[in-house]
Every structure is written in C-alpha cells, then in structure tokens.
Amino acid sequence: MSTFDGLWTAIADVGRDGTTGGYRRPVWGDAEQTLREWFVGCAQERGLAVETDRNGNLWAWWLPPGWTGDPRGALVTGSHLDSVPDGGAFDGPLGVVSSFAAVDALRAEGHVPQRPLGIVAFADEEGARFGVACVGSQLSTGALGPDRALGLRDADGRSLAEVLTAAGRDPAALGRDPRLAERVGLFVELHVEQGRALDRLGAPVAVASSIWPHGRWRLDFTGEANHAGATLIADRHDPMLPYAATVGSARQRAVQHGAVATFGKVSVAPNGANAIASGVHAVLDARAPSTAVLEALTADLFADAARHAAAEGTSVAVHTESVSPVVEFPSGPRGRIRAVLGDIPMLPTAAGHDAGVLSAVVPTAMVFVRNPTGVSHSPAEWAERRDCLAGVDALTAVLRDGTTA
C-alpha cells in the first residue's frame, strides 16, 4: 500500500487559509519553515542522509550499500514546497510527497539502488515573496548571482539577506553549487499539470517535451499626484490610464502573437481614494512558444506602453526582472521514461519549473499528473487520488529503472 495518503495528510493544513481555502507558503515564512521541518523528519525516519545546501535547497539521499563520500551521478527527484498567495495544494508539494512515497514503495519491495537516489525540495520556486522565480535552483546553477539575489526585497521592504539572517541562514553562503553537475546525473520532477491537456486525453500521467520561454518585467508608470476632485481633466498626468491601456494591449498582443501575457501584480502610490496616483508599478508575466515570439511580443507591448504614457503626459520605465529561455527536455531520458511507463502522452508546458532551470547544467525530465480542473495557482487546483497514486507508481518505476538514457 502506498504511503502517499499519510504523507499528504500530514501537510494538508500547513499554511492553508481558512477563508479562501488557498495556501500561503512564502519562502522562509512560518508555513514553509514547517514544511522544511517535515521534509527533514521524513528523511530521518527513512534513514536518508539529509542536508541543506548553501542556497537553502533541501536534499535527502538514499545511497547504495557501501557507498562512501559525496553522491555522484545520482538520480534525483522532487520539486518545491513554497506557494503563490492563495495557491493550490498540489503545485510543488505533490512532487515532494510522491518522491517519498516512491522511495517507500521501492524499499518495501526490497529494491537496492545501484546509484544514489535523491529527493530535493528547491527553495523559492514560485518567486512569490521576492519577485524572481526559482531562486534556489537559479543560484545553484549560477543563473542568478548572489549579489542580485541578496538585494531582492519583499512587499514589506525586507531584503533576502535580512530574511535569511532572521531564519538562521548565512547570506554570504549563497552562490553557484560547483558540485551540482557531478552529484546529479538526472533530475526527474513530478508535477501536477497546470492545464487540462491530460484530462482531454483521458490519461493520468504524461512526460514533458519542453517549457516555453518566459519572463517577468516591471513597468513603472510615473505621473503627478494631485487632488481627485479639484484637478481638471485637462490638467491631469494620471499614470493609471496608461497602465490600464497597457493591460488591454497585453491581451491584444498576446492573441496576435499566439502567446500569453499577464499583469497580476500591481502597486499604486500614494494609493489614496481621493488622490490621482503619482506612480503605478506593475509586473508583466509573458510566455511564448519561442524566444523570437517572446521578444516580438514584449517589444510591441513596451512600445505600446510608451505610447500610452506619452498620450497622458506621463512616462514609463521597463525593468527586466528575469528571463528564462526555452527548454527542450533531452530526448534520451524522455524516451527512456516513455519506454518504462509505456507510450504515455508527451506535452509542452508554458509554466516554469526548477527542472527547466537545472536543464542548463544537468539532464532533466518531467512527469505530469492530470489536473481535471485545469486550474493552477488557485484553490481550485486539483488532482484525484487515483491519479496521484498513478503518479507515484510512475515515479517508482522510473526510480527503479535507474534511468540513465
């Protein structure tokens, strides 16, 4: 019998908001720290060697008999434990819980690994607190420099350096992990599907083919604060108007380019009901089937924003927060997984993942579990128990195989 149910129940209420039903597990917050402790406890209960690396990523190792020294060429699985504000239960934790359940299944059948097996929980995959996604994996691969990371600030103005210090971590330790490529031979991430392709196909699991290129940009619209009642329309320099027009342009440009573009985070200054805003600061999330399309989409949209701003006597500045290139998962591991699991569907995804970041340094692959609602980053995100167990079985088979192709 799978241990999935017990593992899942143990974390079901951690960080859950009683009003919305969504999860609030920002990195280094109380809920995420509780999940970190749960991860360590799960590893210790199973006799796995557990460590926290220089970037706050958690690792648990099942080493072959007689193995000495550091893991090398390991088959690693896992995901992340943090969430977006009011996120769903499955995004991230499903991969971690399934990893422990798969190891339990292998141990129950007397499996002896021929290469090290690892479970990892990457820090701050969502980027919900500091605005940059996949911080833990980006730091480890060198895609994100420690100086920039430490200067990131949350909504309360606290820098990552300050938050790490308060959590008992050493900010000076952050940086590229020179052991990553040697220690990890293949990373396989199990994740709930963030769409309805599997539901439409009538299949419980799939393997990923690619990840769309995507990025985040901050647009700062600057105008002039003034009285909401006493200021004539002709005398206004209201940055809210070009911002609103740019939101509309984002939808139009996304449709034009066959891509997606979203403004989901915005702050207004001075944020008074009876005051014309002096500034609007908004974050654009854009994703496209190719790098060329993403570049064309954003170029058109930023030109639109500048035109909208000029029309209102305001200005706009664009700041690149992060850009992730297209990821084509290598055909070797992907093909081997399909050989082990049967001719399961192969799907692209427009959602970013730690597997995508790691792909620049080590071979990676992904397995998706069906989401019948097609909703993610919301309390409506869902996976049926039978599909979760199918995911555990699939991951168990991959780990048993010791996929190396």
XYZ file of N, CA, C and O in Angstrom, residues 129-309:
724
model
N 7.492 35.781 -3.019
C 7.877 36.745 -1.992
C 8.807 37.825 -2.531
O 8.644 39.010 -2.221
N 9.771 37.446 -3.362
C 10.792 38.402 -3.799
C 10.731 38.739 -5.287
O 11.550 39.498 -5.779
N 9.754 38.169 -6.002
C 9.522 38.578 -7.376
C 10.342 37.877 -8.438
O 10.152 38.126 -9.624
N 11.261 37.010 -8.048
C 12.071 36.252 -9.005
C 11.831 34.768 -8.755
O 11.977 34.298 -7.624
N 11.468 34.046 -9.802
C 11.134 32.630 -9.661
C 12.379 31.760 -9.604
O 13.450 32.133 -10.090
N 12.231 30.590 -9.004
C 13.281 29.556 -8.978
C 14.598 30.081 -8.423
O 15.681 29.808 -8.964
N 14.527 30.809 -7.331
C 15.734 31.409 -6.758
C 16.734 30.336 -6.327
O 17.929 30.436 -6.619
N 16.263 29.300 -5.642
C 17.181 28.269 -5.156
C 17.906 27.558 -6.267
O 19.126 27.369 -6.211
N 17.187 27.150 -7.310
C 17.835 26.451 -8.424
C 18.645 27.419 -9.287
O 19.708 27.057 -9.801
N 18.168 28.638 -9.446
C 18.932 29.620 -10.238
C 20.264 29.960 -9.572
O 21.285 30.096 -10.251
N 20.254 30.090 -8.260
C 21.508 30.338 -7.551
C 22.453 29.156 -7.718
O 23.653 29.329 -7.975
N 21.929 27.952 -7.595
C 22.775 26.759 -7.649
C 23.411 26.564 -9.021
O 24.541 26.096 -9.132
N 22.692 26.925 -10.075
C 23.243 26.773 -11.427
C 24.090 27.958 -11.847
O 24.779 27.893 -12.868
N 24.010 29.044 -11.096
C 24.751 30.253 -11.462
C 23.962 31.183 -12.358
O 24.475 32.227 -12.779
N 22.702 30.838 -12.655
C 21.877 31.702 -13.499
C 21.504 32.998 -12.786
O 21.216 34.017 -13.422
N 21.497 32.969 -11.463
C 21.213 34.147 -10.637
C 22.407 34.384 -9.730
O 22.819 33.488 -8.994
N 22.960 35.584 -9.783
C 24.112 35.908 -8.944
C 23.711 36.214 -7.522
O 22.626 36.756 -7.276
N 24.565 35.895 -6.553
C 24.209 36.124 -5.146
C 24.013 37.594 -4.808
O 23.170 37.924 -3.975
N 24.777 38.485 -5.443
C 24.624 39.905 -5.121
C 23.233 40.400 -5.467
O 22.599 41.111 -4.684
N 22.762 40.022 -6.659
C 21.416 40.447 -7.039
C 20.378 39.790 -6.148
O 19.418 40.428 -5.697
N 20.553 38.506 -5.854
C 19.582 37.784 -5.037
C 19.456 38.410 -3.653
O 18.347 38.612 -3.153
N 20.569 38.723 -3.045
C 20.545 39.249 -1.680
C 19.897 40.623 -1.608
O 19.400 41.032 -0.558
N 19.882 41.346 -2.727
C 19.264 42.663 -2.756
C 17.776 42.653 -3.030
O 17.115 43.689 -2.930
N 17.223 41.488 -3.386
C 15.784 41.395 -3.631
C 15.008 41.725 -2.357
O 15.423 41.360 -1.255
N 13.882 42.400 -2.514
C 13.090 42.807 -1.352
C 11.650 42.323 -1.482
O 11.096 42.273 -2.577
N 11.061 41.982 -0.342
C 9.667 41.559 -0.342
C 8.746 42.764 -0.186
O 9.204 43.915 -0.164
N 7.448 42.512 -0.092
C 6.475 43.597 -0.029
C 6.626 44.448 1.222
O 6.179 45.599 1.259
N 7.257 43.899 2.261
C 7.486 44.654 3.496
C 8.808 45.405 3.486
O 9.186 46.017 4.490
N 9.529 45.329 2.353
C 10.797 46.036 2.245
C 11.983 45.287 2.804
O 13.098 45.813 2.836
N 11.788 44.053 3.239
C 12.892 43.270 3.803
C 13.670 42.604 2.683
O 13.103 41.987 1.783
N 14.981 42.726 2.734
C 15.819 42.116 1.715
C 15.949 40.619 1.983
O 15.741 40.146 3.110
N 16.302 39.885 0.926
C 16.529 38.448 1.104
C 17.633 38.214 2.123
O 17.561 37.266 2.919
N 18.645 39.081 2.127
C 19.728 38.943 3.099
C 19.196 39.030 4.525
O 19.580 38.248 5.405
N 18.299 39.980 4.768
C 17.730 40.143 6.107
C 16.858 38.947 6.483
O 16.901 38.475 7.632
N 16.082 38.467 5.529
C 15.192 37.338 5.801
C 15.998 36.078 6.096
O 15.679 35.313 7.011
N 17.056 35.853 5.323
C 17.900 34.682 5.556
C 18.561 34.746 6.932
O 18.625 33.749 7.653
N 19.032 35.915 7.301
C 19.668 36.078 8.609
C 18.683 35.771 9.734
O 19.012 35.063 10.696
N 17.448 36.274 9.586
C 16.423 36.024 10.603
C 16.068 34.545 10.691
O 15.671 34.055 11.748
N 16.228 33.831 9.573
C 15.921 32.398 9.542
C 17.103 31.536 9.979
O 17.027 30.304 9.940
N 18.188 32.181 10.389
C 19.357 31.443 10.841
C 20.257 30.961 9.727
O 21.111 30.098 9.945
N 20.092 31.528 8.523
C 20.929 31.161 7.388
C 22.024 32.208 7.188
O 21.889 33.358 7.610
N 23.112 31.807 6.541
C 24.227 32.712 6.274
C 24.088 33.280 4.865
O 24.302 32.558 3.881
N 23.737 34.551 4.717
C 23.569 35.121 3.372
C 24.848 35.052 2.537
O 24.777 34.935 1.305
N 26.006 35.094 3.192
C 27.267 35.069 2.460
C 27.525 33.729 1.787
O 28.390 33.620 0.906
N 26.765 32.705 2.165
C 26.987 31.369 1.594
C 26.360 31.214 0.220
O 26.710 30.291 -0.530
N 25.429 32.104 -0.151
C 24.719 31.950 -1.414
C 25.674 31.961 -2.607
O 26.658 32.691 -2.624
N 25.346 31.134 -3.608
C 26.144 31.142 -4.830
C 26.053 29.839 -5.596
O 25.376 28.889 -5.183
N 26.730 29.793 -6.721
C 26.707 28.620 -7.584
C 27.235 27.400 -6.842
O 28.198 27.485 -6.086
N 26.584 26.251 -7.077
C 26.998 24.998 -6.452
C 27.938 24.268 -7.417
O 27.486 23.695 -8.412
N 29.233 24.263 -7.146
C 30.175 23.635 -8.086
C 30.047 22.117 -8.139
O 30.578 21.480 -9.053
N 29.320 21.515 -7.183
C 29.167 20.059 -7.142
C 27.934 19.583 -7.890
O 27.745 18.368 -8.065
N 27.089 20.499 -8.340
C 25.784 20.126 -8.863
C 25.887 19.154 -10.035
O 25.240 18.104 -10.045
N 26.679 19.490 -11.039
C 26.766 18.654 -12.237
C 27.357 17.280 -11.931
O 26.997 16.284 -12.560
N 28.249 17.207 -10.961
C 28.857 15.927 -10.610
C 27.904 15.076 -9.774
O 27.826 13.862 -9.954
N 27.163 15.718 -8.894
C 26.303 14.960 -7.982
C 25.017 14.486 -8.647
O 24.514 13.409 -8.337
N 24.461 15.272 -9.535
C 23.170 14.940 -10.148
C 23.387 14.433 -11.571
O 23.801 15.183 -12.452
N 23.060 13.155 -11.783
C 23.169 12.598 -13.125
C 21.914 12.827 -13.938
O 21.959 12.956 -15.165
N 20.754 12.892 -13.256
C 19.468 13.148 -13.909
C 18.490 13.626 -12.848
O 18.409 13.047 -11.764
N 17.754 14.684 -13.163
C 16.702 15.177 -12.277
C 15.355 14.977 -12.964
O 15.144 15.450 -14.086
N 14.457 14.241 -12.289
C 13.113 13.986 -12.799
C 12.113 14.622 -11.846
O 11.991 14.198 -10.694
N 11.408 15.641 -12.311
C 10.455 16.356 -11.465
C 9.031 15.927 -11.797
O 8.589 16.045 -12.939
N 8.315 15.438 -10.785
C 6.891 15.143 -10.935
C 6.104 16.377 -10.521
O 6.383 16.975 -9.475
N 5.102 16.758 -11.318
C 4.362 17.993 -11.054
C 2.927 17.838 -11.522
O 2.657 17.167 -12.526
N 1.998 18.448 -10.808
C 0.627 18.482 -11.279
C 0.586 19.269 -12.587
O 1.302 20.265 -12.744
N -0.202 18.811 -13.534
C -0.321 19.561 -14.788
C -1.023 20.887 -14.522
O -1.986 20.952 -13.750
N -0.551 21.931 -15.161
C -1.143 23.262 -14.974
C -1.944 23.637 -16.220
O -1.742 24.675 -16.833
N -2.863 22.751 -16.558
C -3.725 22.867 -17.717
C -4.594 21.628 -17.782
O -4.568 20.797 -16.874
N -5.353 21.463 -18.888
C -6.309 20.352 -18.964
C -6.014 19.396 -20.112
O -6.899 18.642 -20.538
N -4.792 19.388 -20.608
C -4.482 18.513 -21.740
C -4.681 17.042 -21.391
O -5.266 16.282 -22.165
N -4.203 16.628 -20.223
C -4.344 15.224 -19.835
C -5.803 14.842 -19.612
O -6.217 13.720 -19.926
N -6.576 15.765 -19.078
C -7.991 15.487 -18.872
C -8.678 15.253 -20.212
O -9.511 14.345 -20.352
N -8.334 16.047 -21.196
C -8.930 15.899 -22.520
C -8.459 14.611 -23.198
O -9.186 14.011 -23.986
N -7.224 14.184 -22.885
C -6.688 12.968 -23.476
C -7.139 11.711 -22.729
O -6.952 10.588 -23.219
N -7.685 11.899 -21.536
C -8.120 10.757 -20.739
C -6.965 9.947 -20.184
O -7.075 8.727 -20.011
N -5.849 10.615 -19.886
C -4.658 9.931 -19.384
C -4.259 10.503 -18.028
O -4.365 11.708 -17.805
N -3.783 9.658 -17.106
C -3.435 10.153 -15.769
C -2.068 10.815 -15.685
O -1.850 11.667 -14.827
N -1.115 10.402 -16.541
C 0.236 10.960 -16.468
C 0.765 11.218 -17.878
O 0.291 10.639 -18.862
N 1.758 12.099 -17.953
C 2.416 12.412 -19.218
C 3.867 12.754 -18.928
O 4.264 12.987 -17.772
N 4.670 12.803 -19.987
C 6.049 13.259 -19.873
C 6.167 14.589 -20.603
O 5.481 14.822 -21.612
N 6.986 15.497 -20.082
C 7.124 16.829 -20.675
C 8.053 16.793 -21.875
O 9.066 16.095 -21.872
N 7.704 17.568 -22.895
C 8.572 17.708 -24.059
C 9.409 18.971 -23.981
O 10.593 18.967 -24.345
N 8.822 20.071 -23.486
C 9.530 21.348 -23.471
C 8.840 22.321 -22.533
O 7.709 22.094 -22.087
N 9.537 23.418 -22.238
C 8.983 24.535 -21.467
C 9.125 25.795 -22.302
O 10.209 26.102 -22.807
N 8.035 26.520 -22.459
C 8.080 27.776 -23.209
C 9.055 28.771 -22.560
O 9.178 28.807 -21.320
N 9.709 29.605 -23.351
C 10.489 30.703 -22.768
C 9.544 31.697 -22.104
O 8.409 31.898 -22.569
N 9.978 32.293 -21.030
C 9.103 33.199 -20.291
C 9.928 34.203 -19.502
O 11.137 34.024 -19.305
N 9.278 35.255 -19.056
C 9.994 36.266 -18.289
C 9.060 37.152 -17.498
O 7.827 37.099 -17.649
N 9.678 37.955 -16.637
C 8.944 38.938 -15.833
C 9.622 40.288 -15.995
O 10.855 40.398 -15.921
N 8.795 41.316 -16.212
C 9.289 42.671 -16.363
C 8.469 43.600 -15.472
O 7.247 43.453 -15.366
N 9.139 44.557 -14.825
C 8.438 45.561 -14.023
C 8.306 46.839 -14.840
O 9.291 47.340 -15.386
N 7.090 47.332 -14.934
C 6.828 48.578 -15.643
C 6.464 49.642 -14.616
O 5.495 49.478 -13.851
N 7.240 50.720 -14.570
C 6.991 51.826 -13.637
C 6.420 53.007 -14.413
O 7.124 53.673 -15.183
N 5.136 53.253 -14.225
C 4.467 54.403 -14.844
C 4.524 55.571 -13.850
O 4.075 55.434 -12.706
N 5.051 56.711 -14.281
C 5.225 57.862 -13.387
C 4.406 59.044 -13.888
O 4.480 59.422 -15.075
N 3.614 59.614 -12.985
C 2.797 60.775 -13.320
C 2.923 61.842 -12.255
O 4.008 62.036 -11.678
N 1.802 62.479 -11.945
C 1.821 63.563 -10.963
C 0.640 63.403 -10.019
O -0.515 63.389 -10.454
N 0.938 63.289 -8.742
C -0.131 63.192 -7.746
C -0.870 64.523 -7.661
O -0.258 65.595 -7.758
N -2.185 64.424 -7.482
C -2.977 65.643 -7.359
C -4.336 65.287 -6.767
O -4.660 64.115 -6.561
N -5.130 66.301 -6.517
C -6.426 66.105 -5.876
C -7.422 65.489 -6.854
O -7.575 65.962 -7.984
N -8.124 64.446 -6.413
C -9.047 63.725 -7.282
C -10.265 64.565 -7.649
O -10.904 64.317 -8.685
N -10.612 65.566 -6.811
C -11.792 66.377 -7.103
C -11.463 67.720 -7.711
O -12.155 68.192 -8.613
N -10.398 68.338 -7.257
C -10.107 69.717 -7.640
C -9.289 69.847 -8.919
O -9.145 70.947 -9.455
N -8.741 68.734 -9.421
C -7.880 68.801 -10.597
C -8.682 68.556 -11.859
O -9.320 67.506 -12.014
N -8.667 69.532 -12.770
C -9.386 69.387 -14.026
C -8.806 68.240 -14.852
O -7.603 67.961 -14.796
N -9.639 67.614 -15.648
C -9.186 66.518 -16.500
C -8.029 66.972 -17.380
O -7.041 66.250 -17.562
N -8.126 68.162 -17.916
C -7.098 68.659 -18.830
C -5.759 68.870 -18.137
O -4.712 68.923 -18.800
N -5.777 69.013 -16.818
C -4.546 69.291 -16.072
C -3.926 68.036 -15.451
O -2.934 68.130 -14.729
N -4.479 66.888 -15.744
C -4.029 65.666 -15.081
C -2.904 64.963 -15.845
O -2.868 64.984 -17.071
N -2.038 64.343 -15.068
C -0.995 63.451 -15.591
C -1.099 62.154 -14.784
O -0.322 61.900 -13.875
N -2.112 61.369 -15.133
C -2.518 60.220 -14.332
C -1.898 58.934 -14.898
O -2.269 58.477 -15.985
N -0.956 58.309 -14.169
C -0.301 57.096 -14.672
C -1.212 55.864 -14.678
O -0.882 54.856 -15.297
N -2.364 55.968 -14.005
C -3.276 54.831 -14.007
C -3.852 54.585 -15.397
O -4.111 53.431 -15.778
N -4.033 55.625 -16.172
C -4.624 55.479 -17.506
C -3.696 54.735 -18.463
O -4.137 53.786 -19.124
N -2.429 55.106 -18.593
C -1.563 54.309 -19.472
C -1.346 52.883 -18.963
O -1.193 51.958 -19.766
N -1.362 52.709 -17.649
C -1.256 51.349 -17.126
C -2.454 50.524 -17.579
O -2.307 49.407 -18.091
N -3.663 51.076 -17.416
C -4.875 50.351 -17.801
C -4.870 50.058 -19.300
O -5.242 48.957 -19.734
N -4.444 51.009 -20.097
C -4.380 50.801 -21.545
C -3.374 49.718 -21.900
O -3.584 48.927 -22.829
N -2.281 49.663 -21.151
C -1.255 48.658 -21.406
C -1.743 47.263 -21.040
O -1.380 46.274 -21.696
N -2.571 47.149 -20.025
C -3.175 45.852 -19.691
C -3.997 45.353 -20.874
O -3.921 44.177 -21.265
N -4.785 46.258 -21.460
C -5.552 45.878 -22.635
C -4.661 45.512 -23.804
O -4.923 44.540 -24.533
N -3.574 46.246 -23.987
C -2.633 45.942 -25.066
C -1.989 44.580 -24.863
O -1.706 43.868 -25.838
N -1.735 44.218 -23.617
C -1.106 42.922 -23.332
C -1.974 41.784 -23.843
O -1.480 40.819 -24.449
N -3.269 41.867 -23.628
C -4.175 40.836 -24.126
C -4.167 40.815 -25.666
O -4.067 39.750 -26.279
N -4.245 41.988 -26.273
C -4.282 42.056 -27.734
C -2.988 41.520 -28.350
O -3.021 40.753 -29.322
N -1.855 41.909 -27.805
C -0.574 41.458 -28.345
C -0.377 39.954 -28.133
O 0.189 39.265 -28.985
N -0.835 39.438 -27.001
C -0.713 38.004 -26.753
C -1.499 37.207 -27.791
O -1.000 36.218 -28.346
N -2.719 37.633 -28.073
C -3.536 36.955 -29.080
C -2.867 37.054 -30.452
O -2.795 36.078 -31.206
N -2.345 38.230 -30.758
C -1.692 38.463 -32.051
C -0.503 37.535 -32.259
O -0.280 37.018 -33.357
N 0.256 37.291 -31.192
C 1.485 36.512 -31.298
C 1.313 35.040 -30.919
O 2.290 34.283 -30.949
N 0.123 34.619 -30.534
C -0.066 33.239 -30.115
C 0.668 32.926 -28.824
O 1.234 31.846 -28.658
N 0.639 33.872 -27.906
C 1.376 33.763 -26.645
C 0.432 34.095 -25.492
O -0.790 34.167 -25.673
N 0.985 34.284 -24.294
C 0.197 34.737 -23.145
C 0.950 35.873 -22.455
O 2.187 35.887 -22.414
N 0.191 36.827 -21.936
C 0.773 37.963 -21.223
C -0.173 38.364 -20.115
O -1.382 38.497 -20.348
N 0.373 38.565 -18.918
C -0.468 38.770 -17.738
C 0.109 39.845 -16.835
O 1.306 39.825 -16.509
N -0.731 40.784 -16.432
C -0.400 41.687 -15.331
C -1.158 41.191 -14.109
O -2.379 41.342 -14.006
N -0.441 40.585 -13.166
C -1.089 40.032 -11.990
C -0.656 40.668 -10.686
O -1.179 40.328 -9.623
N 0.305 41.589 -10.772
C 0.804 42.236 -9.550
C 0.970 43.718 -9.825
O 1.622 44.106 -10.799
N 0.373 44.552 -8.969
C 0.432 45.995 -9.181
C 0.418 46.719 -7.833
O -0.207 46.256 -6.873
N 1.145 47.817 -7.756
C 1.085 48.686 -6.580
C 0.948 50.125 -7.062
O 1.457 50.484 -8.126
N 0.231 50.916 -6.268
C -0.081 52.289 -6.644
C 0.378 53.228 -5.543
O 0.202 52.950 -4.356
N 0.958 54.349 -5.930
C 1.347 55.376 -4.965
C 0.634 56.679 -5.349
O 0.524 56.991 -6.534
N 0.140 57.434 -4.365
C 0.147 57.157 -2.920
C -0.958 56.208 -2.469
O -1.099 55.957 -1.282
N -1.755 55.697 -3.386
C -2.771 54.698 -3.064
C -3.877 55.274 -2.184
O -4.331 54.645 -1.226
N -4.329 56.458 -2.552
C -5.420 57.099 -1.823
C -6.659 57.196 -2.686
O -6.577 57.455 -3.894
N -7.819 56.993 -2.081
C -9.067 57.009 -2.844
C -9.351 58.375 -3.445
O -10.010 58.480 -4.488
N -8.881 59.436 -2.817
C -9.172 60.785 -3.305
C -7.932 61.466 -3.880
O -7.830 62.690 -3.898
N -6.979 60.655 -4.356
C -5.754 61.214 -4.921
C -5.460 60.595 -6.282
O -5.556 59.377 -6.458
N -5.113 61.427 -7.238
C -4.588 60.937 -8.507
C -3.230 60.302 -8.213
O -2.420 60.860 -7.471
N -2.975 59.172 -8.778
C -1.732 58.454 -8.477
C -0.521 59.205 -9.012
O -0.579 59.857 -10.067
N 0.576 59.065 -8.285
C 1.858 59.586 -8.780
C 2.629 58.493 -9.509
O 3.477 58.788 -10.360
N 2.345 57.246 -9.161
C 3.057 56.150 -9.800
C 2.276 54.852 -9.744
O 1.526 54.607 -8.792
N 2.433 54.053 -10.779
C 1.866 52.709 -10.824
C 2.995 51.752 -11.191
O 3.689 51.957 -12.191
N 3.187 50.754 -10.370
C 4.279 49.803 -10.564
C 3.657 48.423 -10.781
O 3.002 47.888 -9.881
N 3.843 47.873 -11.971
C 3.164 46.638 -12.348
C 4.165 45.627 -12.881
O 5.185 45.999 -13.479
N 3.861 44.349 -12.661
C 4.742 43.276 -13.124
C 4.049 42.510 -14.244
O 2.930 42.017 -14.073
N 4.737 42.428 -15.382
C 4.255 41.674 -16.531
C 4.876 40.282 -16.525
O 6.090 40.136 -16.377
N 4.046 39.271 -16.691
C 4.496 37.901 -16.918
C 4.125 37.550 -18.349
O 2.953 37.596 -18.718
N 5.123 37.221 -19.189
C 4.863 36.895 -20.587
C 5.541 35.588 -20.953
O 6.674 35.325 -20.523
N 4.851 34.769 -21.768
C 5.345 33.450 -22.159
C 4.944 33.204 -23.615
O 3.857 33.606 -24.043
N 5.814 32.492 -24.343
C 5.565 32.297 -25.767
C 6.169 30.984 -26.243
O 7.040 30.417 -25.572
N 5.735 30.490 -27.415
C 6.242 29.213 -27.907
C 7.715 29.228 -28.293
O 8.333 28.176 -28.372
N 8.276 30.417 -28.557
C 9.683 30.505 -28.939
C 10.268 31.810 -28.438
O 9.531 32.760 -28.102
N 11.585 31.871 -28.400
C 12.262 33.090 -27.963
C 11.952 34.250 -28.893
O 11.732 35.384 -28.447
N 11.931 33.979 -30.192
C 11.654 35.039 -31.159
C 10.269 35.634 -30.943
O 10.085 36.866 -31.008
N 9.293 34.778 -30.682
C 7.935 35.264 -30.455
C 7.861 36.061 -29.158
O 7.204 37.115 -29.088
N 8.537 35.590 -28.112
C 8.538 36.310 -26.837
C 9.159 37.688 -27.010
O 8.647 38.689 -26.488
N 10.250 37.775 -27.739
C 10.919 39.068 -27.951
C 10.039 40.015 -28.767
O 9.967 41.213 -28.477
N 9.356 39.479 -29.782
C 8.468 40.314 -30.587
C 7.288 40.807 -29.767
O 6.890 41.987 -29.856
N 6.716 39.909 -28.965
C 5.582 40.273 -28.110
C 5.951 41.406 -27.162
O 5.235 42.417 -27.069
N 7.056 41.247 -26.438
C 7.424 42.258 -25.442
C 7.853 43.566 -26.097
O 7.550 44.648 -25.573
N 8.527 43.490 -27.236
C 8.919 44.723 -27.929
C 7.685 45.523 -28.329
O 7.621 46.752 -28.138
N 6.697 44.834 -28.878
C 5.461 45.518 -29.262
C 4.749 46.087 -28.045
O 4.251 47.230 -28.068
N 4.697 45.319 -26.978
C 3.962 45.760 -25.796
C 4.649 46.946 -25.115
O 3.987 47.893 -24.671
N 5.962 46.928 -25.048
C 6.671 48.038 -24.412
C 6.532 49.311 -25.248
O 6.466 50.428 -24.697
N 6.485 49.168 -26.562
C 6.239 50.325 -27.417
C 4.832 50.868 -27.180
O 4.612 52.091 -27.142
N 3.868 49.963 -27.009
C 2.507 50.385 -26.682
C 2.482 51.155 -25.366
O 1.826 52.202 -25.257
N 3.184 50.631 -24.366
C 3.199 51.284 -23.052
C 3.782 52.690 -23.151
O 3.246 53.641 -22.539
N 4.851 52.849 -23.914
C 5.465 54.171 -24.074
C 4.503 55.128 -24.772
O 4.401 56.320 -24.396
N 3.780 54.631 -25.758
C 2.820 55.470 -26.480
C 1.664 55.873 -25.559
O 1.247 57.041 -25.534
N 1.157 54.921 -24.797
C 0.064 55.227 -23.868
C 0.514 56.247 -22.814
O -0.256 57.148 -22.448
N 1.743 56.087 -22.330
C 2.246 57.005 -21.303
C 2.387 58.417 -21.854
O 1.994 59.403 -21.213
